[in-house]
Short mmCIF file of C-alpha atoms and ligand atoms in Angstrom, two decimals:
data_model
loop_
_atom_site.label_atom_id
_atom_site.label_comp_id
_atom_site.label_asym_id
_atom_site.label_seq_id
_atom_site.Cartn_x
_atom_site.Cartn_y
_atom_site.Cartn_z
CA MET F 1 -0.32 0.03 -0.23
CA ILE F 2 1.32 3.41 -0.61
CA GLN F 3 1.82 5.63 2.24
CA VAL F 4 0.82 9.16 1.23
CA LYS F 5 2.64 11.61 4.06
CA SER F 6 1.01 14.21 6.41
CA ALA F 7 2.74 17.99 6.21
CA LYS F 8 3.74 16.46 9.44
CA ASP F 9 5.31 12.99 8.03
CA ILE F 10 7.19 15.25 5.77
CA LYS F 11 8.62 17.60 8.18
CA SER F 12 10.42 15.20 9.90
CA MET F 13 10.88 13.10 6.79
CA MET F 14 13.06 16.15 5.55
CA LYS F 15 15.13 16.37 8.55
CA ALA F 16 16.43 12.92 7.74
CA CYS F 17 16.82 13.38 4.00
CA GLU F 18 18.80 16.18 5.41
CA LEU F 19 21.04 14.17 6.94
CA SER F 20 21.24 11.56 4.57
CA GLN F 21 22.58 14.52 2.04
CA GLN F 22 25.11 15.77 3.71
CA VAL F 23 26.87 12.25 5.31
CA LEU F 24 26.64 11.32 1.42
CA MET F 25 28.67 14.60 0.70
CA TYR F 26 30.86 14.18 3.84
CA ALA F 27 32.17 10.55 2.24
CA GLY F 28 32.27 12.15 -1.00
CA GLU F 29 35.14 15.06 0.55
CA ILE F 30 37.02 12.83 2.80
CA MET F 31 37.12 9.91 0.51
CA LYS F 32 40.56 9.65 -0.73
CA ALA F 33 42.85 6.60 -2.24
CA GLY F 34 44.84 4.83 0.57
CA MET F 35 41.47 4.37 2.65
CA SER F 36 39.64 1.24 3.16
CA THR F 37 36.35 1.10 2.60
CA LEU F 38 35.67 -0.07 6.04
CA GLU F 39 36.98 3.23 7.38
CA LEU F 40 35.05 5.29 4.97
CA ASP F 41 32.06 3.62 6.87
CA ARG F 42 33.06 3.99 10.34
CA HIS F 43 33.41 7.91 9.18
CA ILE F 44 30.16 7.39 8.06
CA HIS F 45 28.50 5.98 10.84
CA ASP F 46 29.67 7.93 13.54
CA PHE F 47 28.90 11.16 11.15
CA ILE F 48 25.08 10.28 11.32
CA LEU F 49 25.01 9.37 14.92
CA LYS F 50 27.40 12.40 15.60
CA HIS F 51 23.82 14.42 14.34
CA GLY F 52 21.16 12.75 15.81
CA GLY F 53 20.87 9.75 12.77
CA LYS F 54 20.73 6.43 13.21
CA PRO F 55 22.57 4.88 10.63
CA SER F 56 19.17 3.36 8.08
CA PHE F 57 21.24 0.50 6.40
CA LEU F 58 23.22 -0.52 9.46
CA GLY F 59 21.27 -4.10 9.74
CA LEU F 60 18.85 -4.07 7.07
CA TYR F 61 18.10 -7.08 5.84
CA GLY F 62 20.99 -8.02 7.80
CA PHE F 63 23.57 -5.72 6.06
CA PRO F 64 26.55 -5.38 8.09
CA GLY F 65 27.37 -1.93 6.92
CA SER F 66 26.13 1.77 7.73
CA ALA F 67 26.40 2.34 3.93
CA CYS F 68 26.63 -0.01 0.57
CA ILE F 69 30.42 1.09 -0.82
CA SER F 70 30.78 -0.36 -4.47
CA VAL F 71 33.50 0.08 -6.16
CA ASN F 72 34.28 0.22 -10.23
CA GLU F 73 32.49 -2.52 -11.55
CA GLU F 74 30.04 -3.18 -8.64
CA LEU F 75 27.03 -1.08 -9.03
CA ILE F 76 25.22 -1.72 -5.23
CA HIS F 77 25.00 -3.05 -1.65
CA GLY F 78 29.25 -3.59 -1.63
CA ILE F 79 29.75 -4.15 1.84
CA PRO F 80 32.67 -1.99 3.24
CA SER F 81 35.60 -3.94 3.57
CA GLY F 82 38.91 -3.42 5.28
CA ASN F 83 40.53 -4.98 2.64
CA LYS F 84 38.76 -3.29 0.10
CA ILE F 85 41.50 -0.14 -0.34
CA ILE F 86 40.55 2.65 -2.45
CA LYS F 87 42.79 3.53 -5.46
CA ASP F 88 43.81 6.32 -7.68
CA GLY F 89 41.30 6.31 -11.09
CA ASP F 90 38.22 4.61 -8.87
CA ILE F 91 34.92 5.12 -9.07
CA VAL F 92 32.87 4.66 -5.65
CA SER F 93 29.43 4.57 -4.93
CA VAL F 94 28.20 5.38 -1.85
CA ASP F 95 24.36 4.81 -0.57
CA VAL F 96 23.34 5.85 2.37
CA GLY F 97 20.35 6.44 4.44
CA ALA F 98 19.73 8.49 7.57
CA CYS F 99 16.92 7.86 10.27
CA VAL F 100 15.41 10.83 11.93
CA GLU F 101 12.17 10.84 14.16
CA GLY F 102 11.08 7.66 12.91
CA PHE F 103 11.45 8.52 9.31
CA HIS F 104 14.42 7.40 6.61
CA GLY F 105 15.71 9.44 3.90
CA ASP F 106 17.81 7.66 1.13
CA ASN F 107 20.18 8.88 -1.31
CA ALA F 108 23.82 7.76 -3.93
CA TYR F 109 26.32 9.22 -5.33
CA THR F 110 28.76 7.78 -7.60
CA PHE F 111 32.31 9.40 -6.59
CA THR F 112 35.49 9.60 -8.37
CA VAL F 113 38.85 9.18 -6.75
CA GLY F 114 41.48 11.45 -8.98
CA SER F 115 41.94 10.48 -12.33
CA VAL F 116 39.06 8.60 -13.91
CA LEU F 117 38.77 7.76 -17.52
CA PRO F 118 36.53 9.66 -19.76
CA GLU F 119 34.48 7.19 -20.89
CA THR F 120 33.70 6.01 -17.61
CA GLN F 121 32.80 10.11 -16.23
CA LYS F 122 30.43 10.50 -19.54
CA LEU F 123 28.66 6.92 -18.07
CA LEU F 124 28.48 8.73 -14.64
CA LYS F 125 27.35 12.09 -15.83
CA THR F 126 24.66 10.27 -18.12
CA THR F 127 23.56 8.27 -15.16
CA GLU F 128 23.22 11.34 -13.04
CA GLU F 129 21.60 13.70 -15.66
CA SER F 130 19.01 10.50 -16.12
CA LEU F 131 18.02 10.81 -12.49
CA TYR F 132 17.13 14.33 -13.03
CA GLU F 133 14.66 13.30 -16.24
CA GLY F 134 12.84 11.11 -14.00
CA ILE F 135 12.53 13.27 -11.34
CA LYS F 136 11.12 15.92 -13.59
CA MET F 137 8.55 13.36 -14.07
CA ALA F 138 7.62 13.00 -10.49
CA ARG F 139 4.57 15.24 -10.81
CA LYS F 140 1.38 14.99 -9.54
CA GLY F 141 -1.33 13.21 -12.01
CA ASN F 142 1.78 11.66 -13.82
CA ARG F 143 2.50 7.48 -13.23
CA ILE F 144 5.39 5.44 -11.94
CA GLY F 145 5.42 4.47 -15.84
CA ASP F 146 6.68 8.23 -16.70
CA ILE F 147 9.58 8.38 -14.40
CA GLY F 148 11.25 5.62 -15.36
CA ASN F 149 10.77 5.81 -19.37
CA ALA F 150 12.40 9.54 -18.78
CA ILE F 151 15.59 7.09 -17.48
CA GLN F 152 15.43 4.59 -20.22
CA THR F 153 15.41 7.08 -22.58
CA CYS F 154 18.15 9.05 -21.28
CA CYS F 155 20.61 6.26 -20.29
CA GLU F 156 19.44 4.03 -23.88
CA LYS F 157 19.97 7.08 -26.44
CA LYS F 158 23.74 7.28 -25.24
CA GLY F 159 24.32 3.18 -25.80
CA TYR F 160 23.66 2.18 -21.96
CA PHE F 161 22.38 -0.12 -20.22
CA ILE F 162 19.69 -0.37 -17.51
CA VAL F 163 19.54 -2.77 -14.98
CA LYS F 164 16.16 -4.06 -14.68
CA LYS F 165 16.52 -6.67 -11.29
CA TYR F 166 17.15 -3.73 -8.81
CA ILE F 167 14.53 -0.72 -8.85
CA GLY F 168 13.65 2.01 -6.67
CA HIS F 169 10.99 2.42 -4.48
CA GLY F 170 8.36 4.55 -2.08
CA VAL F 171 11.06 5.46 1.59
CA GLY F 172 9.08 7.11 4.64
CA LYS F 173 8.41 4.92 7.76
CA ASP F 174 10.16 2.24 6.49
CA MET F 175 13.23 1.95 3.90
CA HIS F 176 11.13 0.42 1.36
CA GLU F 177 7.80 1.07 0.84
CA ASP F 178 5.30 0.76 -2.24
CA PRO F 179 5.26 1.72 -5.22
CA GLU F 180 8.08 0.32 -6.88
CA VAL F 181 10.20 2.76 -9.32
CA PRO F 182 11.66 0.77 -11.95
CA ASN F 183 14.26 2.41 -13.99
CA TYR F 184 12.56 1.59 -17.21
CA GLY F 185 8.81 1.22 -18.43
CA LYS F 186 5.81 2.86 -20.57
CA PRO F 187 4.57 6.25 -20.35
CA GLY F 188 1.53 6.29 -18.77
CA ARG F 189 1.79 2.90 -17.27
CA GLY F 190 1.58 2.07 -13.13
CA PRO F 191 0.40 3.90 -9.97
CA ARG F 192 -0.54 7.23 -10.42
CA LEU F 193 1.59 10.07 -8.88
CA ILE F 194 0.21 11.62 -6.02
CA PRO F 195 0.98 14.94 -3.45
CA GLY F 196 2.69 13.78 -0.31
CA MET F 197 4.32 10.37 -1.56
CA THR F 198 7.99 9.75 -1.13
CA ILE F 199 10.09 8.09 -3.52
CA ALA F 200 13.78 7.02 -4.14
CA ILE F 201 14.72 7.60 -7.76
CA GLU F 202 17.58 5.66 -8.60
CA PRO F 203 19.19 4.93 -12.01
CA MET F 204 21.38 1.89 -11.90
CA VAL F 205 23.34 1.82 -15.23
CA ASN F 206 26.06 -0.60 -16.55
CA MET F 207 28.37 -0.05 -19.13
CA SER F 208 28.47 -3.23 -21.23
CA THR F 209 25.21 -5.23 -20.45
CA GLU F 210 22.17 -5.33 -18.77
CA SER F 211 23.08 -8.77 -16.67
CA VAL F 212 24.63 -8.21 -13.33
CA LYS F 213 26.04 -10.70 -10.82
CA VAL F 214 25.67 -11.47 -7.11
CA LEU F 215 29.18 -12.06 -5.77
CA ASP F 216 29.85 -15.02 -3.06
CA ASP F 217 29.39 -12.60 -0.29
CA ASN F 218 25.73 -12.70 -1.13
CA TRP F 219 25.47 -8.97 -0.72
CA THR F 220 27.89 -7.20 -3.80
CA VAL F 221 25.81 -6.90 -7.19
CA THR F 222 28.57 -6.31 -10.35
CA GLU F 223 28.15 -5.78 -13.89
CA GLY F 224 27.60 -8.79 -15.65
CA ASN F 225 31.06 -8.27 -17.87
CA GLY F 226 32.88 -6.90 -15.18
CA LYS F 227 33.08 -3.41 -16.74
CA MET F 228 31.89 0.02 -14.71
CA CYS F 229 28.65 0.88 -13.74
CA ALA F 230 27.18 3.65 -11.94
CA HIS F 231 24.49 4.72 -9.12
CA PHE F 232 22.75 7.92 -8.28
CA GLU F 233 20.22 8.74 -5.87
CA HIS F 234 17.48 10.88 -4.44
CA THR F 235 14.83 10.59 -2.41
CA VAL F 236 11.64 12.89 -4.04
CA LEU F 237 8.46 14.64 -2.80
CA ILE F 238 5.45 14.84 -5.03
CA THR F 239 3.72 17.89 -4.63
CA GLU F 240 0.94 20.06 -6.07
CA GLY F 241 3.49 21.83 -7.98
CA ASP F 242 7.53 20.93 -8.95
CA PRO F 243 8.91 17.48 -7.15
CA VAL F 244 10.60 18.32 -4.28
CA ILE F 245 14.46 17.03 -4.20
CA MET F 246 14.41 15.87 -0.55
CA THR F 247 17.54 14.90 -0.44
CA GLN F 248 18.86 18.12 -1.84
CA ILE F 249 17.84 20.53 0.12
CA SER F 250 20.29 24.16 -0.29
CA HIS F 251 21.26 25.66 2.62
MG1 LIG I 301 17.23 3.33 -2.99
#
């Protein structure tokens, strides 16, 4: 069932989204070559606690980290590890959420470390663009399929592959709520968007194939051919007017 949020709910959720945004930006600022993904995760964990939130992902379905940290050919759900050292030229996707006043925020960004190949930068740019193309469609009266179609069109036009196995979602008191928000679809299909809905829109895009693999740790999802991949995400509020990007509030 789709949960429509009250004004009071939205006020609390704004705080969660603001902290989610802040910790994601903080992760991008402190990450550097030589740091392990576990060390990065510990900083993320401490930042969330210090600012009055709880790490939404910690323990969710048994996940052991406060953030999913996925490097290069890893798309999503990378487990922070002391053995995984970030190197110059890597791309590092951080997916993180914070819980404040009983509500969750959810956002992700794929960062570059040092000098990254131009073809990889192009993939990141297109994936991020597709997120904003999707958000533009997150308007009252539109349908979920309009969002997915905008994302898919933007990425496929550039020759990239939408991962269909993993999708965005409603978010609120639970990290994963209805509706499902696929990164593909047909215009005019799916649940209708109504003011007060809060959804996580999160294109996951591969360089060379739609397929993915799951590593032996049963968490880490990788690009099917071991090529680069990208993930960007915002939590978005449907309103009477323009969509509000809850994880991108300017200060
Ligand atoms: Mg999400």
